[in-house]
mmCIF file of C-alpha atoms in Angstrom:
data_model
loop_
_atom_site.group_PDB
_atom_site.id
_atom_site.type_symbol
_atom_site.label_atom_id
_atom_site.label_comp_id
_atom_site.label_asym_id
_atom_site.label_seq_id
_atom_site.Cartn_x
_atom_site.Cartn_y
_atom_site.Cartn_z
ATOM 1 C CA GLU A 1262 12.373 -45.931 17.353
ATOM 2 C CA VAL A 1263 14.411 -44.809 21.010
ATOM 3 C CA GLN A 1264 13.586 -45.855 23.648
ATOM 4 C CA LEU A 1265 13.747 -45.353 27.419
ATOM 5 C CA LEU A 1266 12.934 -48.354 30.496
ATOM 6 C CA GLU A 1267 13.311 -47.815 33.628
ATOM 7 C CA SER A 1268 12.921 -51.161 35.872
ATOM 8 C CA GLY A 1269 13.291 -51.502 39.689
ATOM 9 C CA GLY A 1270 11.902 -49.125 41.432
ATOM 10 C CA GLY A 1271 9.544 -50.292 45.135
ATOM 11 C CA LEU A 1272 8.570 -49.907 48.162
ATOM 12 C CA VAL A 1273 12.082 -50.034 50.801
ATOM 13 C CA GLN A 1274 12.370 -49.158 54.365
ATOM 14 C CA PRO A 1275 14.137 -46.264 55.629
ATOM 15 C CA GLY A 1276 18.304 -46.676 55.079
ATOM 16 C CA VAL A 1277 17.823 -49.198 52.984
ATOM 17 C CA SER A 1278 19.774 -49.649 48.828
ATOM 18 C CA LEU A 1279 18.363 -49.768 45.511
ATOM 19 C CA ARG A 1280 19.597 -50.567 41.976
ATOM 20 C CA LEU A 1281 17.473 -48.768 39.023
ATOM 21 C CA SER A 1282 18.045 -49.453 35.722
ATOM 22 C CA CYS A 1283 17.299 -47.428 32.623
ATOM 23 C CA ALA A 1284 17.359 -49.940 29.326
ATOM 24 C CA ALA A 1285 18.096 -47.833 26.353
ATOM 25 C CA SER A 1286 17.097 -49.375 23.058
ATOM 26 C CA GLY A 1287 17.281 -46.923 18.832
ATOM 27 C CA PHE A 1288 20.312 -45.056 19.454
ATOM 28 C CA ILE A 1289 24.125 -45.151 20.101
ATOM 29 C CA PHE A 1290 23.969 -45.152 23.968
ATOM 30 C CA SER A 1291 27.165 -44.688 24.115
ATOM 31 C CA ASN A 1292 27.225 -40.722 22.683
ATOM 32 C CA TYR A 1293 24.942 -39.467 25.009
ATOM 33 C CA GLY A 1294 24.838 -37.881 28.360
ATOM 34 C CA MET A 1295 22.806 -39.697 30.673
ATOM 35 C CA SER A 1296 20.473 -38.131 33.570
ATOM 36 C CA TRP A 1297 18.035 -39.526 36.526
ATOM 37 C CA VAL A 1298 15.339 -36.383 37.717
ATOM 38 C CA ARG A 1299 13.700 -37.084 39.883
ATOM 39 C CA GLN A 1300 9.187 -36.247 41.162
ATOM 40 C CA ALA A 1301 7.522 -36.153 44.500
ATOM 41 C CA PRO A 1302 4.148 -37.286 44.629
ATOM 42 C CA GLY A 1303 2.124 -34.291 43.212
ATOM 43 C CA LYS A 1304 5.515 -32.347 42.539
ATOM 44 C CA GLY A 1305 7.340 -31.140 39.768
ATOM 45 C CA LEU A 1306 10.787 -31.595 38.793
ATOM 46 C CA GLU A 1307 14.394 -32.264 40.346
ATOM 47 C CA TRP A 1308 17.341 -32.633 38.794
ATOM 48 C CA VAL A 1309 19.647 -36.110 40.029
ATOM 49 C CA SER A 1310 22.331 -36.971 38.695
ATOM 50 C CA THR A 1311 24.382 -36.683 35.074
ATOM 51 C CA ILE A 1312 26.662 -39.609 33.482
ATOM 52 C CA SER A 1313 28.798 -38.446 30.374
ATOM 53 C CA GLY A 1314 28.701 -40.679 27.449
ATOM 54 C CA GLY A 1315 31.929 -42.147 28.034
ATOM 55 C CA GLY A 1316 30.938 -42.976 31.738
ATOM 56 C CA THR A 1317 34.131 -40.276 32.998
ATOM 57 C CA SER A 1318 32.525 -36.596 34.487
ATOM 58 C CA THR A 1319 29.092 -37.679 37.260
ATOM 59 C CA TYR A 1320 27.062 -34.931 38.574
ATOM 60 C CA TYR A 1321 25.003 -34.976 41.332
ATOM 61 C CA ALA A 1322 22.325 -32.444 42.760
ATOM 62 C CA ASP A 1323 23.653 -31.344 46.589
ATOM 63 C CA SER A 1324 20.307 -33.721 48.454
ATOM 64 C CA VAL A 1325 22.058 -37.403 46.991
ATOM 65 C CA LYS A 1326 25.219 -36.193 46.973
ATOM 66 C CA GLY A 1327 27.372 -39.141 48.428
ATOM 67 C CA ARG A 1328 24.639 -41.037 48.423
ATOM 68 C CA PHE A 1329 23.916 -41.931 45.361
ATOM 69 C CA THR A 1330 25.559 -43.253 42.502
ATOM 70 C CA ILE A 1331 24.966 -42.792 38.416
ATOM 71 C CA SER A 1332 27.289 -44.711 36.103
ATOM 72 C CA ARG A 1333 26.337 -47.273 33.276
ATOM 73 C CA ASP A 1334 28.057 -49.771 31.108
ATOM 74 C CA ASN A 1335 27.659 -48.945 27.497
ATOM 75 C CA SER A 1336 28.358 -53.166 26.300
ATOM 76 C CA LYS A 1337 24.579 -53.046 27.504
ATOM 77 C CA ASN A 1338 23.206 -49.569 26.127
ATOM 78 C CA THR A 1339 21.281 -49.254 29.989
ATOM 79 C CA LEU A 1340 21.969 -47.095 32.700
ATOM 80 C CA TYR A 1341 21.988 -47.198 36.615
ATOM 81 C CA LEU A 1342 21.169 -45.332 39.891
ATOM 82 C CA GLN A 1343 22.945 -47.110 42.781
ATOM 83 C CA MET A 1344 20.372 -44.951 45.713
ATOM 84 C CA ASN A 1345 21.809 -45.834 49.212
ATOM 85 C CA SER A 1346 20.693 -44.533 52.973
ATOM 86 C CA LEU A 1347 17.573 -43.864 51.237
ATOM 87 C CA ARG A 1348 15.325 -41.290 53.619
ATOM 88 C CA ALA A 1349 11.108 -39.758 53.199
ATOM 89 C CA GLU A 1350 12.098 -37.959 50.657
ATOM 90 C CA ASP A 1351 13.602 -40.014 48.672
ATOM 91 C CA THR A 1352 10.028 -40.613 47.439
ATOM 92 C CA ALA A 1353 9.851 -39.658 43.887
ATOM 93 C CA VAL A 1354 9.039 -41.321 40.687
ATOM 94 C CA TYR A 1355 12.546 -41.319 38.632
ATOM 95 C CA TYR A 1356 13.169 -40.780 35.241
ATOM 96 C CA CYS A 1357 15.999 -41.541 33.281
ATOM 97 C CA ALA A 1358 16.203 -38.946 30.043
ATOM 98 C CA ARG A 1359 18.489 -38.864 26.737
ATOM 99 C CA ALA A 1360 20.530 -35.226 27.440
ATOM 100 C CA VAL A 1361 20.520 -33.054 23.937
ATOM 101 C CA SER A 1362 21.486 -29.855 23.317
ATOM 102 C CA GLY A 1363 21.380 -28.818 26.682
ATOM 103 C CA SER A 1364 18.060 -30.212 27.423
ATOM 104 C CA TYR A 1365 16.961 -33.755 28.133
ATOM 105 C CA SER A 1366 15.082 -35.203 24.418
ATOM 106 C CA THR A 1367 13.722 -38.730 25.322
ATOM 107 C CA TRP A 1368 12.240 -38.918 28.967
ATOM 108 C CA GLY A 1369 11.185 -42.633 30.376
ATOM 109 C CA GLN A 1370 8.004 -43.450 32.092
ATOM 110 C CA GLY A 1371 9.353 -43.850 35.192
ATOM 111 C CA THR A 1372 10.072 -46.181 38.166
ATOM 112 C CA LEU A 1373 8.384 -45.108 41.482
ATOM 113 C CA VAL A 1374 10.328 -45.605 44.735
ATOM 114 C CA THR A 1375 8.331 -45.812 48.242
ATOM 115 C CA VAL A 1376 10.411 -45.099 51.313
ATOM 116 C CA SER A 1377 8.425 -45.825 54.047
ATOM 117 C CA SER A 1378 8.002 -47.986 57.189
ATOM 118 C CA ASP B 536 23.012 -22.269 42.084
ATOM 119 C CA ILE B 537 20.250 -21.045 39.733
ATOM 120 C CA VAL B 538 17.164 -20.840 40.827
ATOM 121 C CA MET B 539 14.370 -20.876 37.464
ATOM 122 C CA THR B 540 10.763 -18.775 38.794
ATOM 123 C CA GLN B 541 8.091 -19.320 36.623
ATOM 124 C CA THR B 542 4.990 -17.047 37.100
ATOM 125 C CA PRO B 543 1.549 -17.628 36.471
ATOM 126 C CA LEU B 544 2.002 -21.375 38.553
ATOM 127 C CA SER B 545 -1.604 -21.137 37.330
ATOM 128 C CA SER B 546 -3.286 -20.683 33.836
ATOM 129 C CA PRO B 547 -6.549 -20.712 32.867
ATOM 130 C CA VAL B 548 -6.673 -20.279 29.479
ATOM 131 C CA THR B 549 -9.785 -20.082 26.967
ATOM 132 C CA LEU B 550 -9.544 -23.010 23.836
ATOM 133 C CA GLY B 551 -7.975 -20.618 20.694
ATOM 134 C CA GLN B 552 -7.049 -18.080 22.452
ATOM 135 C CA PRO B 553 -2.768 -17.278 23.270
ATOM 136 C CA ALA B 554 -1.049 -18.388 26.787
ATOM 137 C CA SER B 555 1.751 -17.208 28.202
ATOM 138 C CA ILE B 556 3.890 -18.580 31.033
ATOM 139 C CA SER B 557 7.358 -16.145 32.014
ATOM 140 C CA CYS B 558 10.049 -18.024 33.173
ATOM 141 C CA ARG B 559 13.268 -15.647 35.500
ATOM 142 C CA SER B 560 16.516 -17.180 36.769
ATOM 143 C CA SER B 561 18.581 -16.128 38.948
ATOM 144 C CA GLN B 562 21.425 -15.411 37.285
ATOM 145 C CA SER B 563 22.506 -15.523 33.299
ATOM 146 C CA LEU B 564 22.366 -17.975 30.932
ATOM 147 C CA VAL B 565 24.763 -17.865 28.680
ATOM 148 C CA HIS B 566 26.765 -20.129 28.567
ATOM 149 C CA SER B 567 31.045 -20.116 27.928
ATOM 150 C CA ASP B 568 30.607 -21.345 24.683
ATOM 151 C CA GLY B 569 28.521 -18.871 24.079
ATOM 152 C CA ASN B 570 24.510 -21.007 24.217
ATOM 153 C CA THR B 571 22.229 -20.223 26.054
ATOM 154 C CA TYR B 572 20.776 -23.450 27.758
ATOM 155 C CA LEU B 573 17.285 -22.092 28.414
ATOM 156 C CA SER B 574 14.292 -24.835 27.204
ATOM 157 C CA TRP B 575 10.618 -25.435 27.768
ATOM 158 C CA LEU B 576 9.087 -28.887 28.486
ATOM 159 C CA GLN B 577 5.446 -29.985 29.034
ATOM 160 C CA GLN B 578 4.375 -32.699 30.768
ATOM 161 C CA ARG B 579 0.295 -33.992 30.685
ATOM 162 C CA PRO B 580 -1.141 -35.707 33.080
ATOM 163 C CA GLY B 581 -0.452 -39.267 34.242
ATOM 164 C CA GLN B 582 2.549 -38.531 31.467
ATOM 165 C CA PRO B 583 6.806 -38.087 30.927
ATOM 166 C CA PRO B 584 7.507 -35.372 30.624
ATOM 167 C CA ARG B 585 7.875 -33.881 26.514
ATOM 168 C CA LEU B 586 10.974 -31.288 24.860
ATOM 169 C CA LEU B 587 8.935 -28.659 23.264
ATOM 170 C CA ILE B 588 11.874 -26.342 22.901
ATOM 171 C CA TYR B 589 15.368 -26.206 23.466
ATOM 172 C CA LYS B 590 17.635 -23.250 22.975
ATOM 173 C CA ILE B 591 15.651 -20.906 24.344
ATOM 174 C CA SER B 592 13.114 -20.661 20.692
ATOM 175 C CA ASN B 593 14.253 -24.347 18.955
ATOM 176 C CA ARG B 594 11.216 -26.479 18.503
ATOM 177 C CA PHE B 595 12.170 -29.764 18.788
ATOM 178 C CA SER B 596 10.818 -32.372 16.342
ATOM 179 C CA GLY B 597 7.531 -33.075 15.446
ATOM 180 C CA VAL B 598 5.937 -30.345 18.081
ATOM 181 C CA PRO B 599 3.504 -28.683 16.449
ATOM 182 C CA ASP B 600 4.515 -24.610 15.889
ATOM 183 C CA ARG B 601 1.901 -22.658 17.745
ATOM 184 C CA PHE B 602 4.353 -23.418 20.756
ATOM 185 C CA SER B 603 7.436 -21.272 20.182
ATOM 186 C CA GLY B 604 10.120 -19.666 23.143
ATOM 187 C CA SER B 605 11.662 -16.423 23.742
ATOM 188 C CA GLY B 606 14.114 -14.479 25.106
ATOM 189 C CA ALA B 607 17.706 -14.085 26.199
ATOM 190 C CA GLY B 608 20.200 -13.613 29.637
ATOM 191 C CA THR B 609 17.242 -14.070 32.298
ATOM 192 C CA ASP B 610 13.903 -13.330 30.718
ATOM 193 C CA PHE B 611 12.426 -15.565 29.332
ATOM 194 C CA THR B 612 8.890 -16.880 27.610
ATOM 195 C CA LEU B 613 6.763 -19.696 26.232
ATOM 196 C CA LYS B 614 3.938 -18.641 24.126
ATOM 197 C CA ILE B 615 0.944 -20.610 22.889
ATOM 198 C CA ASN B 616 -0.433 -18.448 20.115
ATOM 199 C CA ARG B 617 -3.691 -20.557 19.899
ATOM 200 C CA VAL B 618 -5.000 -23.002 22.929
ATOM 201 C CA GLU B 619 -6.170 -26.381 21.983
ATOM 202 C CA ALA B 620 -7.672 -28.956 24.752
ATOM 203 C CA GLU B 621 -4.160 -30.732 24.259
ATOM 204 C CA ASP B 622 -1.469 -28.196 25.822
ATOM 205 C CA VAL B 623 -3.257 -28.990 28.984
ATOM 206 C CA GLY B 624 -0.360 -30.126 31.878
ATOM 207 C CA VAL B 625 1.846 -28.210 33.303
ATOM 208 C CA TYR B 626 4.725 -26.128 31.111
ATOM 209 C CA TYR B 627 8.636 -26.365 32.810
ATOM 210 C CA CYS B 628 11.835 -23.986 31.981
ATOM 211 C CA MET B 629 15.181 -26.151 32.424
ATOM 212 C CA GLN B 630 18.491 -24.307 32.712
ATOM 213 C CA ALA B 631 21.505 -26.220 31.291
ATOM 214 C CA THR B 632 24.095 -24.116 31.451
ATOM 215 C CA GLN B 633 25.274 -24.520 34.926
ATOM 216 C CA PHE B 634 24.773 -27.484 36.258
ATOM 217 C CA TRP B 635 20.621 -28.753 35.863
ATOM 218 C CA THR B 636 17.616 -26.964 37.174
ATOM 219 C CA PHE B 637 13.623 -26.114 36.833
ATOM 220 C CA GLY B 638 10.933 -24.432 37.395
ATOM 221 C CA GLN B 639 8.047 -25.110 39.457
ATOM 222 C CA GLY B 640 5.863 -25.849 36.421
ATOM 223 C CA THR B 641 3.267 -23.680 35.273
ATOM 224 C CA LYS B 642 -0.588 -25.207 35.305
ATOM 225 C CA VAL B 643 -2.489 -24.821 31.889
ATOM 226 C CA GLU B 644 -5.562 -25.850 32.275
ATOM 227 C CA ILE B 645 -9.382 -24.969 29.737
ATOM 228 C CA LYS B 646 -11.490 -22.547 32.180
#
């Protein structure tokens, strides 16, 4: 069974850093591009970042460019999101998702990041 | 950036009746590879999103055939043939032709 499990969320103060992880299982991880998508409380979905299967290509939304870094360790079947200089507007549930045929076929349950003083 | 606009934003429907959601993109979603990367996702209350339709009209594995997608270029539609109680939730269109963008979401609820 294809599964994605996010971890690393929590309550942090503005300006600090946090690293999210997404553990994948049930498929050949390195064969798939992976993304992070977030959802602020009561709001819609916002694409955050994408990384290719081999990790050589990365893409970021303008709202996080220069602050967030996506990476992956294919030997550990794990996706990461390093978030620096966090702001209140980064408060959201962060989902990792597997990219297939121009969409996202599998989603994790999400991890909540709350940025507040 | 490609902007995705959904209408309506809320759709009260009667059980067993059809529902339709429109999605318009600010520019053509036809990719240079010939594909149109427009998909539809469903998010039930308290759940992560779930893929329903990819590349305009292809139903994902396990998706009931009462869901169908159509359209081309910049105008797309998701139709639910006969709404069931389990279809309550928010529906998003998403484009992946030029980076990735979601529509605002359409809330489907039972009258």
